[in-house]
Coordinates of C-alpha atoms in Angstrom, one line a residue:
X1 CA 3.7 19.6 -57.9
X2 CA 5.0 19.8 -54.5
X3 CA 6.7 16.8 -53.0
X4 CA 4.6 14.8 -50.4
X5 CA 6.9 15.2 -46.9
X6 CA 6.6 11.8 -45.0
X7 CA 6.6 12.7 -41.3
X8 CA 8.5 11.0 -38.4
X9 CA 6.2 8.7 -37.6
X10 CA 4.7 7.7 -40.8
X11 CA 8.0 6.9 -41.8
X12 CA 8.8 4.6 -38.6
X13 CA 4.9 3.1 -39.3
X14 CA 5.8 1.9 -42.8
X15 CA 8.9 0.8 -41.7
X16 CA 7.3 -1.7 -39.0
X17 CA 4.0 -2.6 -41.5
X18 CA 6.9 -3.9 -44.0
X19 CA 8.8 -6.0 -41.1
X20 CA 5.8 -6.5 -39.6
X21 CA 4.5 -8.2 -42.9
X22 CA 7.5 -10.4 -43.6
X23 CA 7.8 -11.5 -40.1
X24 CA 4.3 -12.3 -40.6
X25 CA 4.7 -14.6 -43.7
X26 CA 8.0 -15.9 -42.3
X27 CA 6.1 -17.1 -39.0
X28 CA 3.1 -18.3 -40.6
X29 CA 5.5 -20.6 -43.1
X30 CA 7.3 -22.1 -40.2
X31 CA 4.0 -23.1 -38.1
X32 CA 3.4 -24.7 -41.3
X33 CA 6.6 -26.5 -41.5
X34 CA 6.5 -26.9 -37.7
X35 CA 2.7 -28.7 -37.9
X36 CA 4.4 -31.1 -40.4
X37 CA 7.7 -31.8 -39.0
X38 CA 5.7 -32.5 -35.4
X39 CA 3.6 -35.1 -38.0
X40 CA 6.6 -36.7 -38.9
X41 CA 8.1 -37.0 -35.7
X42 CA 4.7 -38.3 -34.5
X43 CA 4.9 -41.0 -37.4
X44 CA 8.2 -41.9 -37.0
X45 CA 7.6 -42.7 -33.0
X46 CA 4.5 -43.8 -32.5
X47 CA 4.0 -45.8 -35.7
X48 CA 7.0 -46.8 -37.8
X49 CA 8.9 -48.4 -34.3
X50 CA 6.2 -50.0 -33.0
X51 CA 5.5 -51.7 -36.1
X52 CA 8.4 -52.3 -36.9
X53 CA 9.0 -53.9 -32.9
X54 CA 5.3 -56.0 -33.9
X55 CA 6.6 -57.1 -37.0
X56 CA 9.6 -58.9 -35.6
X57 CA 7.2 -60.0 -32.6
X58 CA 4.5 -61.2 -35.3
X59 CA 8.3 -63.7 -37.3
X60 CA 8.7 -64.8 -33.8
X61 CA 5.3 -66.1 -33.2
X62 CA 4.8 -68.2 -36.4
X63 CA 8.7 -69.7 -35.6
X64 CA 6.8 -70.6 -32.0
X65 CA 4.0 -72.1 -33.7
X66 CA 6.3 -74.1 -36.5
X67 CA 8.0 -75.5 -33.7
X68 CA 5.4 -76.5 -30.9
X69 CA 3.6 -78.7 -33.9
X70 CA 7.0 -80.4 -34.8
X71 CA 8.2 -80.8 -31.1
X72 CA 4.8 -82.5 -30.4
X73 CA 5.4 -84.5 -34.1
X74 CA 8.5 -85.7 -32.5
X75 CA 7.5 -87.0 -29.1
X76 CA 3.7 -86.7 -29.0
X77 CA 3.8 -85.0 -25.7
X78 CA 1.2 -82.2 -25.1
X79 CA 3.2 -80.1 -23.1
X80 CA 5.3 -79.2 -26.3
X81 CA 2.4 -77.7 -28.0
X82 CA 2.3 -74.9 -25.6
X83 CA 4.3 -72.5 -28.0
X84 CA 2.6 -73.2 -30.7
X85 CA -0.9 -72.3 -28.7
X86 CA 0.7 -69.3 -27.4
X87 CA 1.9 -68.4 -31.2
X88 CA -1.1 -68.3 -32.0
X89 CA -2.4 -66.0 -29.6
X90 CA 0.4 -63.8 -29.9
X91 CA 0.3 -63.4 -33.5
X92 CA -4.1 -62.2 -33.3
X93 CA -3.2 -59.6 -30.9
X94 CA 0.2 -58.7 -32.6
X95 CA -2.0 -58.7 -36.2
X96 CA -4.6 -56.7 -34.5
X97 CA -2.4 -53.8 -32.6
X98 CA -0.5 -53.2 -35.9
X99 CA -3.7 -53.3 -38.0
X100 CA -4.7 -50.1 -35.5
X101 CA -2.1 -48.0 -36.9
X102 CA -2.2 -48.1 -40.5
X103 CA -5.4 -46.2 -41.1
X104 CA -3.4 -44.1 -43.2
X105 CA -1.3 -47.1 -45.4
X106 CA -3.5 -49.1 -46.9
X107 CA -0.5 -51.0 -48.8
X108 CA 0.7 -51.3 -45.5
X109 CA -2.4 -52.8 -44.4
X110 CA -2.8 -55.0 -47.8
X111 CA 0.5 -56.6 -47.1
X112 CA -0.4 -57.8 -43.1
X113 CA -3.6 -58.9 -44.4
X114 CA -2.3 -61.5 -46.6
X115 CA 0.5 -62.6 -43.8
X116 CA -3.0 -63.5 -41.7
X117 CA -4.2 -65.2 -44.1
X118 CA -1.3 -67.2 -44.9
X119 CA -0.7 -67.9 -41.6
X120 CA -4.1 -69.2 -41.5
X121 CA -3.9 -71.0 -44.3
X122 CA -0.8 -73.0 -42.9
X123 CA -2.7 -74.0 -39.8
X124 CA -5.2 -75.3 -41.5
X125 CA -2.8 -77.2 -44.3
X126 CA -0.3 -78.4 -42.3
X127 CA -0.2 -77.5 -38.6
X128 CA -3.6 -79.0 -37.3
X129 CA -3.6 -82.1 -40.1
X130 CA 0.3 -82.8 -38.4
X131 CA -1.6 -82.8 -34.7
X132 CA -4.5 -84.1 -35.7
X133 CA -2.4 -87.4 -37.4
X134 CA -0.7 -87.6 -34.1
X135 CA -3.6 -88.5 -32.3
X136 CA -4.9 -90.6 -34.6
X137 CA -2.3 -92.1 -36.6
X138 CA 1.3 -92.0 -35.0
X139 CA 3.8 -89.8 -35.2
X140 CA 5.6 -91.1 -38.2
X141 CA 2.3 -90.2 -40.3
X142 CA 2.4 -86.7 -38.2
X143 CA 6.2 -86.1 -39.4
X144 CA 5.7 -87.4 -43.3
X145 CA 3.1 -85.0 -43.2
X146 CA 5.1 -82.4 -42.0
X147 CA 7.7 -82.7 -44.3
X148 CA 5.8 -83.4 -47.2
X149 CA 3.6 -80.0 -46.9
X150 CA 5.2 -77.8 -44.1
X151 CA 8.6 -76.8 -45.4
X152 CA 7.4 -74.8 -48.7
X153 CA 4.4 -73.0 -47.0
X154 CA 6.7 -71.8 -44.3
X155 CA 9.6 -70.4 -46.5
X156 CA 6.1 -68.9 -48.4
X157 CA 4.9 -67.3 -44.9
X158 CA 8.2 -66.3 -43.7
X159 CA 8.5 -64.7 -46.8
X160 CA 5.6 -62.4 -46.6
X161 CA 6.4 -61.7 -43.0
X162 CA 9.8 -60.3 -44.7
X163 CA 7.8 -58.3 -47.2
X164 CA 6.1 -56.5 -44.3
X165 CA 9.4 -55.7 -42.9
X166 CA 10.7 -54.5 -45.4
X167 CA 7.3 -52.1 -46.3
X168 CA 7.3 -50.8 -42.6
X169 CA 11.2 -50.2 -43.2
X170 CA 10.8 -48.6 -45.9
X171 CA 7.9 -46.4 -44.7
X172 CA 9.8 -45.3 -41.3
X173 CA 12.8 -44.3 -43.7
X174 CA 10.5 -42.4 -46.1
X175 CA 9.1 -40.4 -42.5
X176 CA 12.8 -39.9 -40.9
X177 CA 13.3 -37.9 -44.3
X178 CA 10.8 -35.7 -44.6
X179 CA 11.3 -35.2 -41.0
X180 CA 14.7 -34.1 -41.5
X181 CA 13.8 -32.1 -44.4
X182 CA 11.1 -30.2 -42.4
X183 CA 13.7 -29.4 -39.6
X184 CA 16.4 -27.9 -41.9
X185 CA 13.2 -25.9 -43.7
X186 CA 12.6 -24.7 -40.1
X187 CA 15.4 -23.6 -39.2
X188 CA 16.3 -22.0 -42.4
X189 CA 12.7 -20.0 -41.8
X190 CA 14.2 -18.7 -38.4
X191 CA 17.6 -17.6 -40.1
X192 CA 15.2 -15.6 -42.5
X193 CA 13.9 -14.3 -39.4
X194 CA 16.8 -13.3 -37.7
X195 CA 18.1 -11.3 -41.4
X196 CA 15.2 -10.1 -41.6
X197 CA 15.2 -8.3 -37.6
X198 CA 18.7 -7.3 -38.0
X199 CA 18.2 -5.0 -41.2
X200 CA 15.1 -3.9 -39.6
X201 CA 17.1 -2.7 -36.7
X202 CA 19.6 -1.2 -39.3
X203 CA 17.5 0.1 -41.5
X204 CA 15.5 2.0 -37.9
X205 CA 19.0 3.5 -36.7
X206 CA 20.2 4.9 -39.8
X207 CA 16.5 6.3 -40.2
X208 CA 17.0 7.7 -36.3
X209 CA 20.2 8.9 -36.6
X210 CA 19.4 10.3 -40.4
X211 CA 15.9 11.9 -39.0
X212 CA 16.3 12.3 -35.2
X213 CA 19.4 12.4 -33.8
X214 CA 21.0 14.8 -36.5
X215 CA 18.5 17.3 -36.4
X216 CA 18.1 17.2 -32.8
X217 CA 21.5 17.6 -32.3
X218 CA 21.4 20.7 -34.7
X219 CA 18.8 21.9 -32.5
X220 CA 20.0 21.6 -29.8
X221 CA 23.1 23.7 -30.3
X222 CA 21.4 26.4 -31.5
X223 CA 19.4 26.4 -27.8
X224 CA 22.4 26.4 -26.1
X225 CA 23.0 29.0 -28.3
X226 CA 19.6 30.8 -26.9
X227 CA 20.2 29.6 -23.5
X228 CA 23.5 31.5 -22.8
X229 CA 21.4 35.0 -24.0
X230 CA 21.7 35.7 -27.8
X231 CA 17.3 35.4 -27.4
X232 CA 17.9 37.5 -31.1
X233 CA 19.3 34.4 -32.8
X234 CA 16.6 32.7 -35.5
X235 CA 16.4 29.0 -34.6
X236 CA 16.4 27.3 -37.9
X237 CA 13.7 24.4 -38.7
X238 CA 15.9 20.9 -39.5
X239 CA 14.9 17.8 -39.6
X240 CA 10.9 15.5 -40.4
X241 CA 7.7 18.1 -40.0
X242 CA 7.7 17.1 -36.2
X243 CA 10.9 18.2 -35.2
X244 CA 10.0 21.2 -37.6
X245 CA 7.4 22.2 -36.0
X246 CA 9.1 22.1 -32.2
X247 CA 11.6 23.9 -33.7
X248 CA 9.5 26.5 -34.2
X249 CA 7.6 26.3 -31.6
X250 CA 10.9 26.8 -29.8
X251 CA 11.7 30.0 -31.8
X252 CA 8.3 31.0 -30.7
X253 CA 9.1 31.1 -27.3
X254 CA 12.9 32.5 -27.9
X255 CA 10.4 35.5 -28.9
X256 CA 8.4 35.2 -26.7
X257 CA 11.5 35.3 -23.5
X258 CA 12.9 38.4 -25.7
X259 CA 9.7 40.5 -25.2
X260 CA 9.0 39.5 -21.4
X261 CA 12.3 40.7 -20.6
X262 CA 11.6 44.2 -20.2
X263 CA 9.0 43.3 -18.5
X264 CA 10.9 40.9 -16.0
X265 CA 13.0 43.8 -15.2
X266 CA 10.7 46.2 -14.4
X267 CA 8.4 43.0 -12.3
X268 CA 12.2 42.8 -10.3
X269 CA 12.3 46.4 -10.1
X270 CA 8.6 46.1 -8.4
X271 CA 9.7 43.3 -6.3
X272 CA 13.0 45.3 -4.9
X273 CA 10.4 47.5 -3.9
X274 CA 8.0 45.4 -2.0
X275 CA 10.7 42.9 -0.4
X276 CA 12.4 47.0 1.1
X277 CA 8.4 47.4 2.5
X278 CA 8.3 44.0 3.5
X279 CA 11.1 44.6 5.4
X280 CA 10.3 47.8 6.6
X281 CA 7.2 45.9 8.2
X282 CA 8.8 43.4 9.8
X283 CA 11.1 45.9 11.8
X284 CA 7.9 47.0 13.1
X285 CA 6.8 44.0 13.5
X286 CA 9.8 43.6 15.6
X287 CA 9.3 47.0 17.5
X288 CA 5.4 45.8 17.7
X289 CA 6.4 42.8 19.8
X290 CA 8.7 44.4 21.6
X291 CA 5.9 47.4 23.0
X292 CA 3.9 43.9 23.8
X293 CA 6.1 42.1 26.1
X294 CA 7.0 45.9 27.9
X295 CA 2.7 46.3 28.1
X296 CA 3.3 42.6 29.6
X297 CA 5.6 43.8 31.8
X298 CA 3.9 46.5 32.8
X299 CA 0.3 44.8 33.1
X300 CA 2.1 42.2 35.5
X301 CA 3.8 45.0 37.6
X302 CA 2.6 48.0 37.3
X303 CA -0.7 47.7 36.9
X304 CA -1.0 45.6 39.8
X305 CA 0.1 47.5 42.0
X306 CA -3.4 50.5 41.6
X307 CA -5.4 47.4 41.3
X308 CA -4.0 46.2 44.9
X309 CA -4.4 49.4 46.3
X310 CA -8.0 49.8 44.4
X311 CA -8.7 46.2 46.4
X312 CA -7.1 46.9 49.5
X313 CA -8.9 49.8 50.6
X314 CA -12.2 48.8 49.2
X315 CA -11.6 45.8 51.5
X316 CA -11.1 48.7 54.3
X317 CA -14.0 50.1 53.8
X318 CA -16.3 47.0 54.0
X319 CA -14.1 46.3 57.0
X320 CA -14.4 49.4 58.7
X321 CA -18.3 50.5 57.6
X322 CA -20.1 47.4 56.8
X323 CA -24.0 47.5 58.8
X324 CA -22.9 51.5 59.3
X325 CA -24.3 52.3 56.1
X326 CA -27.4 51.6 54.4
X327 CA -28.1 48.0 52.8
X328 CA -27.1 50.0 49.4
X329 CA -24.0 51.2 50.0
X330 CA -22.9 47.8 51.3
X331 CA -23.8 46.3 48.6
X332 CA -21.6 48.8 46.1
X333 CA -18.6 48.1 47.8
X334 CA -19.5 44.8 48.3
X335 CA -19.9 44.9 44.2
X336 CA -16.7 46.7 44.1
X337 CA -14.5 44.6 46.0
X338 CA -15.6 41.5 43.7
X339 CA -15.1 43.3 41.2
X340 CA -11.0 44.5 41.9
X341 CA -10.4 41.3 42.9
X342 CA -11.6 39.8 39.7
X343 CA -9.9 41.5 37.5
X344 CA -6.1 40.6 39.7
X345 CA -7.7 37.1 38.7
X346 CA -8.3 37.9 34.7
X347 CA -4.6 39.8 34.9
X348 CA -2.9 36.6 36.5
X349 CA -4.4 34.1 33.7
X350 CA -4.3 36.5 30.6
X351 CA -0.5 36.3 31.7
X352 CA -0.1 33.1 32.2
X353 CA -1.3 32.2 29.0
X354 CA 0.3 34.6 26.8
X355 CA 3.5 33.9 28.3
X356 CA 3.1 30.1 27.1
X357 CA 5.8 29.0 24.3
X358 CA 6.9 32.8 24.6
X359 CA 8.8 32.4 27.9
X360 CA 10.8 28.9 27.3
X361 CA 13.1 26.7 29.4
X362 CA 13.7 23.9 26.4
X363 CA 12.3 20.5 26.5
X364 CA 13.5 17.3 28.4
X365 CA 12.4 14.2 29.6
X366 CA 9.2 14.7 31.8
X367 CA 7.8 12.1 33.6
X368 CA 3.9 11.9 33.6
X369 CA 3.8 10.2 37.2
X370 CA 5.9 12.9 39.2
X371 CA 3.8 15.1 37.4
X372 CA 0.9 13.9 39.1
X373 CA 2.3 13.4 43.0
X374 CA 2.7 17.0 41.9
X375 CA -0.7 18.1 41.1
X376 CA -1.7 15.7 43.7
X377 CA 0.3 17.8 46.5
X378 CA -1.2 21.2 44.5
X379 CA -5.3 19.4 44.6
X380 CA -4.8 18.3 48.1
X381 CA -6.4 21.1 50.2
X382 CA -9.5 20.7 47.8
X383 CA -10.1 17.0 47.3
X384 CA -10.1 17.3 51.3
X385 CA -13.0 19.9 51.3
X386 CA -15.0 17.9 48.6
X387 CA -14.0 14.6 49.7
X388 CA -12.5 13.4 46.5
X389 CA -10.3 11.3 44.7
X390 CA -7.6 11.4 42.6
X391 CA -5.7 8.5 40.9
X392 CA -3.7 7.8 38.0
X393 CA -1.8 4.8 36.1
X394 CA 1.3 3.9 34.1
X395 CA 1.7 7.1 32.5
X396 CA 4.5 7.6 30.3
X397 CA 7.4 9.5 30.2
X398 CA 7.5 12.5 27.5
X399 CA 9.8 15.3 26.2
X400 CA 8.3 18.7 27.0
X401 CA 8.6 21.3 29.3
X402 CA 8.0 20.1 32.9
X403 CA 6.1 23.2 34.5
X404 CA 3.5 23.5 31.7
X405 CA 2.6 19.8 31.7
X406 CA 2.1 20.6 35.7
X407 CA 0.3 23.6 34.7
X408 CA -1.8 21.4 32.4
X409 CA -2.9 18.6 34.5
X410 CA -3.7 20.8 37.1
X411 CA -6.3 22.5 35.3
X412 CA -7.9 19.1 34.3
X413 CA -8.1 17.8 38.0
X414 CA -8.9 21.4 39.2
X415 CA -12.2 21.3 36.3
X416 CA -12.9 17.6 37.6
X417 CA -13.3 18.4 41.4
X418 CA -14.8 22.1 40.3
X419 CA -17.5 20.4 38.0
X420 CA -18.7 18.1 40.2
X421 CA -22.0 16.5 41.1
X422 CA -24.1 17.5 44.3
X423 CA -23.6 15.6 47.3
X424 CA -21.6 12.7 44.8
X425 CA -17.9 12.6 46.3
X426 CA -15.8 13.8 43.0
X427 CA -13.4 10.5 41.7
X428 CA -10.9 11.5 38.7
X429 CA -8.1 9.4 37.3
X430 CA -5.7 9.6 34.5
X431 CA -4.8 7.2 32.3
X432 CA -2.4 6.6 28.9
X433 CA -2.5 4.5 26.3
X434 CA 0.1 4.4 23.5
X435 CA -1.6 5.1 19.8
X436 CA 0.6 5.1 17.1
X437 CA 3.7 7.5 17.6
X438 CA 1.1 9.4 20.1
X439 CA 0.3 9.0 23.7
X440 CA -3.2 9.7 24.4
X441 CA -3.9 10.6 27.9
X442 CA -7.2 10.5 29.7
X443 CA -8.6 12.6 32.7
X444 CA -11.7 10.8 33.4
X445 CA -14.3 12.3 35.9
X446 CA -17.8 11.5 37.4
X447 CA -18.9 15.1 37.1
X448 CA -21.8 17.0 35.4
X449 CA -20.5 16.5 32.1
X450 CA -20.4 18.9 28.8
X451 CA -23.4 18.6 26.6
X452 CA -22.0 17.6 23.2
X453 CA -22.8 21.0 21.9
X454 CA -20.7 22.5 24.3
X455 CA -18.0 20.4 23.6
X456 CA -15.9 23.2 21.3
X457 CA -16.9 26.2 23.1
X458 CA -15.1 25.5 26.4
X459 CA -11.4 25.6 24.8
X460 CA -12.0 29.2 24.0
X461 CA -10.6 31.9 26.0
X462 CA -12.8 33.6 28.6
X463 CA -15.6 31.1 28.0
X464 CA -18.3 30.7 30.1
X465 CA -21.2 28.4 30.4
X466 CA -22.2 29.0 33.7
X467 CA -23.0 32.3 35.9
X468 CA -20.4 33.4 37.8
X469 CA -21.7 32.9 41.4
X470 CA -22.2 29.7 40.3
X471 CA -18.7 28.2 40.0
X472 CA -15.3 30.4 40.6
X473 CA -12.9 31.0 38.2
X474 CA -12.6 33.0 34.6
X475 CA -12.9 30.9 32.2
X476 CA -9.2 30.9 30.5
X477 CA -7.9 27.0 32.4
X478 CA -9.2 25.1 29.4
X479 CA -7.8 27.9 26.7
X480 CA -4.7 27.1 28.9
X481 CA -4.6 23.5 28.1
X482 CA -5.2 23.8 24.7
X483 CA -2.8 25.6 24.0
X484 CA 0.0 24.1 26.2
X485 CA -1.4 20.7 24.3
X486 CA -0.5 22.2 21.1
X487 CA 2.4 24.0 21.7
X488 CA 4.1 20.1 22.7
X489 CA 3.0 19.1 19.5
X490 CA -0.5 17.4 20.5
X491 CA -4.6 17.8 19.9
X492 CA -7.3 18.1 23.4
X493 CA -11.4 17.3 22.6
X494 CA -14.0 16.0 24.5
X495 CA -14.9 12.1 24.1
X496 CA -18.2 12.8 23.3
X497 CA -18.5 8.7 24.4
X498 CA -17.9 9.0 27.8
X499 CA -20.6 6.8 30.0
X500 CA -20.4 9.4 33.0
X501 CA -19.0 12.2 33.7
X502 CA -16.8 14.2 31.6
X503 CA -13.8 12.6 29.6
X504 CA -11.3 15.0 28.0
X505 CA -8.5 13.7 26.0
X506 CA -5.2 14.8 24.5
X507 CA -1.8 14.1 22.8
X508 CA 1.5 14.1 23.1
X509 CA 4.3 12.9 20.6
X510 CA 6.1 9.6 21.5
X511 CA 10.2 10.5 22.1
X512 CA 11.5 9.7 18.8
X513 CA 14.3 7.8 19.9
X514 CA 11.7 5.7 21.9
X515 CA 9.7 4.9 19.0
X516 CA 11.0 2.0 17.4
X517 CA 11.5 0.5 21.1
X518 CA 8.7 0.5 22.5
X519 CA 5.4 -1.4 21.0
X520 CA 2.2 1.0 21.0
X521 CA 0.2 -0.6 23.5
X522 CA -2.9 1.2 25.7
X523 CA -2.8 0.8 29.2
X524 CA -4.7 -2.1 30.0
X525 CA -4.6 -2.8 33.8
X526 CA -4.0 0.6 36.4
X527 CA -2.3 0.7 39.4
X528 CA -4.4 3.3 40.9
X529 CA -2.5 5.4 43.8
X530 CA -3.8 7.3 46.4
X531 CA -3.2 11.2 45.0
X532 CA -3.6 12.6 48.6
X533 CA -5.3 13.9 51.6
X534 CA -7.9 16.6 51.7
X535 CA -8.0 20.0 52.6
X536 CA -10.7 22.6 52.5
X537 CA -10.6 24.5 49.3
X538 CA -9.1 28.1 48.8
X539 CA -11.5 30.8 48.2
X540 CA -9.9 31.4 44.5
X541 CA -8.9 28.6 42.6
X542 CA -8.2 29.9 39.1
X543 CA -9.4 26.7 37.1
X544 CA -11.4 26.6 33.8
X545 CA -14.6 26.5 33.3
X546 CA -16.6 23.7 31.5
X547 CA -19.9 23.3 31.3
X548 CA -22.3 20.5 32.0
X549 CA -26.2 19.4 33.0
X550 CA -26.3 17.6 36.6
X551 CA -27.6 14.4 36.1
X552 CA -29.3 14.7 39.9
X553 CA -30.8 17.5 38.9
X554 CA -32.0 17.0 34.5
X555 CA -34.6 19.5 34.6
X556 CA -32.8 22.8 35.1
X557 CA -33.7 25.0 32.4
X558 CA -31.4 26.0 30.0
X559 CA -31.7 29.8 30.9
X560 CA -29.4 28.7 33.9
X561 CA -26.6 28.1 31.4
X562 CA -25.1 31.6 30.3
X563 CA -22.3 32.6 28.7
X564 CA -19.9 34.9 29.9
X565 CA -16.5 36.5 27.6

């Protein structure tokens, strides 16, 4: 019959159960012994001690009674009876106190009652008659009575009290011996528990060394041989069933690895081929980028020349033959001039958009207050033409490209001046506040506003929401704004909670060197500064388009808002 082989878990569990049962029995025994020991100590401290003290005090009170009676019989003075009366009261209280402690000791209680009765008899036979004789017949009679009756009876009473004290002392010695014995037993049980724990630890270490450490060491040696490249070596199953199964799994993995080696080699060859193709594609991409840069150069130089020639000759035709041809010819010439000018603006804006982040001068510290002063100078003519107002307050110093940031703010301010409400002087305010590790910069105006459904569409390149004759521009300004902000590691959006006009917010990172020096805080009380004087607006202002509905004309139909790509 095949012998049952126990698993490691079962062996450890059996050892733990045996040790647990033994320790449990020892713990129960220790608990019982500790309870008995505590009971003996309680009796020793709260009963036998007070009983011995009260026994001594009881004898003292009886002696005080005898002394008081004898003194009164000699002097006849009532003051000499005070010890007698005090002794009687103390006797009563002491007997009651001792009686309350003797519920578990009836023998001592009976002796206490005997002392109580003997004391009562002594007072009835000796003390009270002596007091009465002193008061009625004189001191000689009282003394004679005490001599005849008191000596023997009080000696008997004293003997009873000493017997009571002997019983209490015997109880005290018995309880102390029991407490000592239970204490020794408790110590013995603790020693036994410690021995059991030590033996269990030794047994566990021995078992682990024989059943776990040894087999695992052997298995690890075999695995290291396989890891060094000997994939054909079979791994021997050793140790308890768990480790044997682990060895079998490792051996199965070894066989699988050996089988997959050929596939890995083939895959490596395929990967090398793919890498070579990727390198070729990367070279092609570099070449394509060079072609795109060449195209940008051609668009900015070579294509500008024929476009300027077309525009110039169209304008020359318009000036020379205006009014000399029929009305339709004048209209065609005007269309050609307008188309050439719009093509020039589109090419210039597209080139500006493509150069963002590609032609870089590196990040430096940029004071946005100084940038806003430059923007105020650039937009001075437009503001003078529309009687506009530009203010800013407490703008931070950030890291970025000053030229791009100037372009960003100029586009935002130009948009705010362009998309104004009829007959309402435009007001633009730029402010900033600290939000965590970013500066949040806001551009607020009192213009026509933006409908929420168009908030995302306005940042798309060449996206127009108005007809080209309603507002000038190419529709690329806010796309440039978005690209510049993202190039600086920020984000831009339209705040729909603006109570009036349009509120565009964008974020710029706080420079790392000042993040721990500055406390995040927003701009609280802005100090507004005048942005410049007013001049007439130029005819061609290449700022971005954005859509909105004028508050002066809420009933404008949706058909007036057109999208142009």
